[in-house]
Amino acid sequence: MRSQSEYGFFYQPKIMSGVAAMENIPVELDGFNARHPFVITSKEISSSGLAKKFVKALYDSNTIIGALYDDVPAYAGIGLIRELAQFLRDRGCDSIIAIGTGSVVDAAKGINIIVSTGKDVLEFEGNNAVLGHLKPFVVVPTATIAPYDLTGCAAIEGKEIISDYLFPDIIAIDTRMIRGCCSDSMRATALVSLTQALEAFLSPQSNHLTDAYASMALRIIAEHIVKAVKRPRNKKTCLAMANAATVSAAAFHNQLPGPVHSLGMALSKLTGHLPGLCMGALLPAALKLRSKKKEPFRSDLLLAVGGADRYAESAENDRANKGEAALMNLISSIPGIPQGLSSLKVPRHTAEEAIALAAKKEPALKKQDLEEIISMAL
Amino acid sequence: MINYNNYPEIKPGKKLLKRIYVATMLFVFGRAFQAVSRVDRSAKEEFAQMPDDFVLDFCVVPNGPHMIVGKDGKGRITYLGWNPAGKKITLAMRIKNIEAAMRMFMFLESSCVATSRDRLIVDGDLPTACNVLHIMDLLEVLLLPKFAAKLGVKRYPKWSQLSPLRKWTSRLLTYVRLIA
Amino acid sequence: MQEIAGTSNKILEVDLATGSFTVGEISEKDRRDYLGGKGLGLKLLYDRLKVGIDPLSEENMIAFMPGVLMGTGAPCSGRFEAITKSPLTGIMVTASCGGPFGMALKTSGWDALIIKGKAKKPSYLYIDSKGAQLRDANKLWGKDTQETQTLLEKEGSGAVAIGPAGENLVRFANLCSGHRFLGRGGMGAVFGSKNLKAVVAKGGEYKIVPVNKKKFEKARKNLNAYINRNSITSGAYRNFGTNANVNLSNAAWILPVRNFTGGSHGEAHKISGETIAEKFNTKYHTCKPCSILCGHKGQFAGKERSVPEYETTGLMGSNLEIFDPVALAELNEICTRMGMDTISTGGTLAWAMEATEKGLFKSNLKFGSTENVAQTLKDIAYMRGIGKELAMGSRWLSKKYGGEDFAMHVKGLELAAYDPRGCIGHGLSYAVANRGACHLSTSLFTLESYFGMASPNAKRGKATMVKFFENVYAAMNSLHICHFTAFAVFLEPPLVKLTPVPMLKLMVQNLTPVALAVMDISLWPELWSGVTGKRLGMLGFKKIGERIHVLERYMNTREGISKKDDTLPVRLLSEPRKCDHTGKVVPLEWMLKRYYKVRKFDKNGIPTDRLLKRLGIEKK
Amino acid sequence: MIIPGYYEYCCRVKTIAGHKALEKIPSELARMKAQKPMIITDKGVAGAGLIKIVQSAIKSTKGFKTSVAAVYDNVPPDSELTIVREAAKIYRTKGCDAIIAVGGGSVLDTAKGVNILVSLGGDELMHYAGAGAVKQKLKPMIAVPTTSGTGSEMTLVAVIADHSRSVKLPFVSYFLLPDVAILDSRMTKTLPPALTSSTAMDALTHACEAYTCMAKNPVSDATALEAIRLIASNVLNVVKNPNDMEGRLALANGSALAGMAFSNSMVGMVHMLGHATGGVCGVPHGVCMSIFLPYGLEYNLHRSGELTAELLLPLAGPEVYAATPKNVRALKAIEHIRKLNEELHQATGGRHARFLKEIIGRDGTQMVPKEKLPDIARTAMRDASQFYNPEDLDFNDCMMVLENAWEGTPLNLKKIKKGGKGMKF
């Protein structure tokens, strides 16, 4: 089995999850000698009252919020990031807090790069850019949190910057902030978590360290995903899903992205669908391809997805198959999951563009595999 | 262009009621520390294990309230008030924020759950901190009725550990000393 | 000469792969339900096009539809429509043009021309009353739009042709007929992908006469009178062309400046219609027949050139901060000859300039500098150097290089020269328009910013207005009559003419459905029923408009369009302009929700089954 | 999976594992913009030739300018202030810019102390003592553990003794965590079987307690479960075949994972008693752990029984798990650990102690005489680990457990005073 000469594992953030997690931010920032954070978030979050909750949570502390910028749009361009970096400098802030997901977190990472290194974000495009230590960076996720946001990757203007230094230093998952709004967004979010955890778990480069995190993420997701989609405002399931995202982020960052993730991101970019939906539409196809190519699933997939009892009861050589069946069952039981790319109305020529895009971004993926996944999903 | 004026600096507000509540509770606990050290046998044992220069600052960061308890020159435990200024603190037990303190003192989180949730920062000699926590547990048992104390401690003492006679005498004496 | 009473109802379907053609008949029902022009063209393609095809593949088709009024002598009726699946946006695109090809096609006896397949070698299509002939275009290939048409002059009375841009599959290449264009959506690339250089029609073989002459004459006279009375159609546009909009837009803060970062500019007067008319000795240069006469040409530095239209001036002028009319006329001329849509070209160049400024993209383009622009335009047309990528349009570029927040497009189609932060109703119209950021689907900016008949900053009622004008204009484009006749039709009837503007505004803004319902637009349906002899009232006319619009929407939703695509560039939604101290942005989400409601679409922006059934659109 | 109402988790150490992990040191240092590391270690490690392996690994990696500027191998078994100062002085005179700590707990503590001094300046460690006093990034530090058990490379605490004032200075800060931990199978290859078994059981204890105690959380559970699986399935093999490099690496991984788990979710009564036994009688930590582990699980059975039952799967494998009825799985897990101890006892020729009375010191005497048990219990009552234990313990409870552990008899479950069922998180 897996006999690589060496493998690394790194997960920088301190996770604080649960009741009154945000109240601990001042203490943690103080540990970094920071008392003057710059807070960014999006209009939706501030208008739904979550930003106010955050401000209230910081009452009775010594932390002065330098500015609460709540106008980050769904696409944060380089222009905005530069302006915000200048804003941060002008206010003399010493740390960054991002409330939200997606573009807010990416923008915060971009701002952090500019203010900490003094150079422009775009200079660091590509893998493992040497950034050096950045300013303390806190993420307060909301319901649509995907593992991707919590890793050391930043997607700015379609360019990816990956570095161990880009991790958030603190992730404060607060029960007040992570309640979902509707099944649709919850489904899309959960599917991203599922895909990223699954691909980290099934990756040929998996190792003991990433396995531990990926299988735990899968366990939590398998237990909660259906309920989370059905009842997106349930505090407990939301907390569980946010935790799953956090855990799978640890595995995801330390593995190469798999085909479904890459294709899903590319398709989402080209068609405007949420990434989760694209991934959900591709996932069954990718699994089928795997079994078609006779690449056996790992036996402990069943343990992660089906639970300990089912795993133990099954015969040893049967576990991989049962694991696959359990997984397929789980995916199909998610209410409203897109049935193939046709339900998303993705035409073939767009899908082909997505293949090219994904193959260019992740040269390690085999183009033939991507093509097969797409044609099966269509 | 960002209009800076739309995004002003936000100074943290105050949670006055919560502070008053926590301060009151800390005052009661401080007085009770002093009281119980003179009446209860097992509390005396615990205090005896503490070093002579023991001064505890039990507080909420960053702005208080505080509760300071220490040994005076004669080795007796006394409540030293709410102001840490000028006192040589040997053991600081800090609650990370007022919200956590509220949860603790409203018995939403028992002291052991609070500890396991990392709500407390202990700075100083750990064994002494253990003694303090033991006494806190004892105080909860003595000061509160059984149903409330059960929420606060992991295991409500059995007869074999704490006979009703001892419990009630200690409880009575502690209350008397607390008020007097 | 033979006569056609009303319409010939004949479809000519040409398969370029074999050069063969078939003749079909348009059904009675389709003619009634979709009038003609745009509506009928959409219906014909709805029956024929497969879902999900690549617009540049041979499976795509393009339909040419001369209007019902064409050839009857109705005012401003010299227009025809083309419909295809756009390579720029990937969804349906319809475009209207006042060139001579329409008349030539109609008077060759055809009410519809549908071209499909792909020619094996560069060819052009010859059409007469007998049918179509595929001819070798060897000597035409590589020629610009004007040269091509000159070479084809002898073969027919009207042609539609592409320039080098279309041959090289520039995604926003257009089709040129005379000096007018089927501008938007990259129809030129569809021609190019089919190896089709041009279509020429013999024309003059039939004479078109209205069925109900009396009724037709009456409506025609009325409309002519309105047009000659209206201050825009008989004044501003007739004297200065559409460029008369420059000063109006500048004053209303809706002129795009520096890739839509500003809404007005101190130098804008230099390129206004008034200045150009005064300085460059302009003359008419219009569609035929026409009563408005908005097209002009002038003497620019010794050369006779078309006066740029407002959209060109806005997007290649103020939007790039170029305020030199001579340079502008030259750039316009290059686009004309290469066969490229000036709106999309301007939008793409503006993106490139800003992206260069921000370090996302490498080019030698700069705001405010005419240097390299002409060269870049040619590079785009020939797909050379950076032109190769610029030719893909701003959506593609921004997906590849980043900068999606300032890529000013909706559904891939670049914005026209009206900044919706100064007229938010128009912003909604941009977001939901079927072909992308189209200024013609409602032209709400006229109401909001030019005439003051609706408040440009109020959200209320805008959904209803957008729906009403979309329907009416969809029907109008099916007649098919010039868009500008709307000024006359809406503003000149007594009710509107005599009511004071503040009163009108109050009515339109607060009692929107009532105010719109009492608007008298009966001239349009009357013209149609005069020509065809069939009865059509105002209500029927509006319902047909709705049917056409919803059909197009439904065709687009089959291609994957939904709420996620009905949006505006991030800049318009979140970035206030410097000129605007109130810091307004477009409150799209609010209006969009109401729009779907009045349109009877579901929450995701898809037409409901009930709606389709009510309008008689068969689900496929 | 249990998602507690609130938890914190942090593991900022980059872990690099493999048979050739040491070769990664230069690139990691380069990533942190350092190239002149100082190696801190103790005599034992240096004597075993491990430093040479590290040095040659650094030298053999091409493309980097890394050169070891100094080697300090004088760390005593108990880290102390004078040593820290001495090492810091060498660091400064040689102009180093990073620290590589090769060894166990005391080496790491010393290295952390050195790092504070050389990063923050001065000679006075006192200023930085206490919780959270270090508030900024320190110099790059790489930990290379040479035993697979302690997991100290994952802890944010350092304890350094000041003999002149006879106090122990605790330092707690996230900045004390090493930046990188290198788990290389070559580093543990020469570890003798008895030590291997006790350190492995130490790690197993970390993991088991992390999974069953109060501060457990999903992330620590993830690492704990994997750690248990890795250790339980490999320890016996490695003890029997010391050259099983895959097994060695698996143990190293397991120990690191266990370290991640317990440094975040803390540990309970096994450690409470273990620390005390170690403190009073000087018994090695790992030995106490393997003895107390089954007792700890047994004592908490009424509280954390369900969690203990879940441990049976990674401990004993699916066959045993499936064959065991649900209600006795917890007992089976405890029994399995006892059996493991027994097997290790045999495999090491009796050197792996099963009970307290079996622990024999270097001089051949019994290290834990029965009369010391009250002392141990008293010390244990002042150990902070008790607060993370699911069930309360008082002096008498400690004594009961200790007596049973001394004799090697299982606890009488009926005698345990139960405060309630289940746990609150």
PDB file of N, CA, C and O in Angstrom, chain D residues 171-192:
ATOM      1  N   PHE D 171       5.659  27.609  30.410  1.00  0.00           N
ATOM      2  CA  PHE D 171       5.452  28.545  29.299  1.00  0.00           C
ATOM      3  C   PHE D 171       4.331  27.974  28.429  1.00  0.00           C
ATOM      4  O   PHE D 171       4.409  26.820  28.026  1.00  0.00           O
ATOM      5  N   VAL D 172       3.310  28.780  28.187  1.00  0.00           N
ATOM      6  CA  VAL D 172       2.201  28.307  27.349  1.00  0.00           C
ATOM      7  C   VAL D 172       1.918  29.354  26.279  1.00  0.00           C
ATOM      8  O   VAL D 172       1.595  30.492  26.582  1.00  0.00           O
ATOM      9  N   SER D 173       2.079  28.958  25.038  1.00  0.00           N
ATOM     10  CA  SER D 173       1.724  29.863  23.941  1.00  0.00           C
ATOM     11  C   SER D 173       1.718  29.064  22.651  1.00  0.00           C
ATOM     12  O   SER D 173       2.509  28.137  22.477  1.00  0.00           O
ATOM     13  N   TYR D 174       0.810  29.445  21.755  1.00  0.00           N
ATOM     14  CA  TYR D 174       0.783  28.749  20.467  1.00  0.00           C
ATOM     15  C   TYR D 174       2.064  28.972  19.672  1.00  0.00           C
ATOM     16  O   TYR D 174       2.418  28.194  18.814  1.00  0.00           O
ATOM     17  N   PHE D 175       2.768  30.045  20.009  1.00  0.00           N
ATOM     18  CA  PHE D 175       3.990  30.305  19.268  1.00  0.00           C
ATOM     19  C   PHE D 175       5.126  29.386  19.683  1.00  0.00           C
ATOM     20  O   PHE D 175       6.185  29.381  19.082  1.00  0.00           O
ATOM     21  N   LEU D 176       4.915  28.621  20.761  1.00  0.00           N
ATOM     22  CA  LEU D 176       5.951  27.682  21.175  1.00  0.00           C
ATOM     23  C   LEU D 176       5.902  26.394  20.360  1.00  0.00           C
ATOM     24  O   LEU D 176       6.834  25.607  20.384  1.00  0.00           O
ATOM     25  N   LEU D 177       4.794  26.181  19.659  1.00  0.00           N
ATOM     26  CA  LEU D 177       4.709  24.974  18.840  1.00  0.00           C
ATOM     27  C   LEU D 177       5.814  24.990  17.798  1.00  0.00           C
ATOM     28  O   LEU D 177       6.100  26.027  17.213  1.00  0.00           O
ATOM     29  N   PRO D 178       6.442  23.846  17.582  1.00  0.00           N
ATOM     30  CA  PRO D 178       7.407  23.808  16.491  1.00  0.00           C
ATOM     31  C   PRO D 178       6.682  24.083  15.166  1.00  0.00           C
ATOM     32  O   PRO D 178       5.492  23.821  15.051  1.00  0.00           O
ATOM     33  N   ASP D 179       7.403  24.621  14.205  1.00  0.00           N
ATOM     34  CA  ASP D 179       6.763  24.863  12.918  1.00  0.00           C
ATOM     35  C   ASP D 179       6.567  23.554  12.161  1.00  0.00           C
ATOM     36  O   ASP D 179       5.583  23.373  11.473  1.00  0.00           O
ATOM     37  N   VAL D 180       7.531  22.693  12.285  1.00  0.00           N
ATOM     38  CA  VAL D 180       7.483  21.446  11.528  1.00  0.00           C
ATOM     39  C   VAL D 180       7.865  20.294  12.447  1.00  0.00           C
ATOM     40  O   VAL D 180       8.773  20.429  13.269  1.00  0.00           O
ATOM     41  N   ALA D 181       7.151  19.181  12.322  1.00  0.00           N
ATOM     42  CA  ALA D 181       7.574  17.964  12.999  1.00  0.00           C
ATOM     43  C   ALA D 181       7.948  16.952  11.927  1.00  0.00           C
ATOM     44  O   ALA D 181       7.184  16.734  10.987  1.00  0.00           O
ATOM     45  N   ILE D 182       9.124  16.373  12.062  1.00  0.00           N
ATOM     46  CA  ILE D 182       9.578  15.410  11.064  1.00  0.00           C
ATOM     47  C   ILE D 182       9.490  14.019  11.675  1.00  0.00           C
ATOM     48  O   ILE D 182      10.132  13.738  12.686  1.00  0.00           O
ATOM     49  N   LEU D 183       8.673  13.179  11.076  1.00  0.00           N
ATOM     50  CA  LEU D 183       8.559  11.804  11.565  1.00  0.00           C
ATOM     51  C   LEU D 183       9.285  10.909  10.568  1.00  0.00           C
ATOM     52  O   LEU D 183       8.783  10.643   9.486  1.00  0.00           O
ATOM     53  N   ASP D 184      10.467  10.496  10.936  1.00  0.00           N
ATOM     54  CA  ASP D 184      11.244   9.667  10.018  1.00  0.00           C
ATOM     55  C   ASP D 184      11.450   8.312  10.664  1.00  0.00           C
ATOM     56  O   ASP D 184      11.844   8.219  11.835  1.00  0.00           O
ATOM     57  N   SER D 185      11.208   7.270   9.893  1.00  0.00           N
ATOM     58  CA  SER D 185      11.312   5.931  10.476  1.00  0.00           C
ATOM     59  C   SER D 185      12.742   5.629  10.930  1.00  0.00           C
ATOM     60  O   SER D 185      12.951   4.831  11.843  1.00  0.00           O
ATOM     61  N   ARG D 186      13.731   6.270  10.320  1.00  0.00           N
ATOM     62  CA  ARG D 186      15.117   6.005  10.720  1.00  0.00           C
ATOM     63  C   ARG D 186      15.392   6.456  12.150  1.00  0.00           C
ATOM     64  O   ARG D 186      16.263   5.948  12.833  1.00  0.00           O
ATOM     65  N   MET D 187      14.624   7.443  12.613  1.00  0.00           N
ATOM     66  CA  MET D 187      14.891   8.011  13.929  1.00  0.00           C
ATOM     67  C   MET D 187      14.474   7.060  15.047  1.00  0.00           C
ATOM     68  O   MET D 187      14.976   7.126  16.154  1.00  0.00           O
ATOM     69  N   THR D 188      13.526   6.196  14.775  1.00  0.00           N
ATOM     70  CA  THR D 188      13.058   5.305  15.836  1.00  0.00           C
ATOM     71  C   THR D 188      13.548   3.875  15.633  1.00  0.00           C
ATOM     72  O   THR D 188      13.205   2.985  16.390  1.00  0.00           O
ATOM     73  N   LYS D 189      14.355   3.681  14.609  1.00  0.00           N
ATOM     74  CA  LYS D 189      14.754   2.319  14.245  1.00  0.00           C
ATOM     75  C   LYS D 189      15.517   1.620  15.366  1.00  0.00           C
ATOM     76  O   LYS D 189      15.341   0.428  15.607  1.00  0.00           O
ATOM     77  N   THR D 190      16.348   2.384  16.053  1.00  0.00           N
ATOM     78  CA  THR D 190      17.219   1.759  17.051  1.00  0.00           C
ATOM     79  C   THR D 190      16.585   1.684  18.429  1.00  0.00           C
ATOM     80  O   THR D 190      17.220   1.253  19.380  1.00  0.00           O
ATOM     81  N   LEU D 191      15.346   2.108  18.543  1.00  0.00           N
ATOM     82  CA  LEU D 191      14.688   2.093  19.846  1.00  0.00           C
ATOM     83  C   LEU D 191      14.519   0.640  20.329  1.00  0.00           C
ATOM     84  O   LEU D 191      13.986  -0.192  19.616  1.00  0.00           O
ATOM     85  N   PRO D 192      14.961   0.315  21.557  1.00  0.00           N
ATOM     86  CA  PRO D 192      14.837  -1.066  22.025  1.00  0.00           C
ATOM     87  C   PRO D 192      13.367  -1.454  22.228  1.00  0.00           C
ATOM     88  O   PRO D 192      12.533  -0.587  22.463  1.00  0.00           O
TER      89      PRO D 192
END
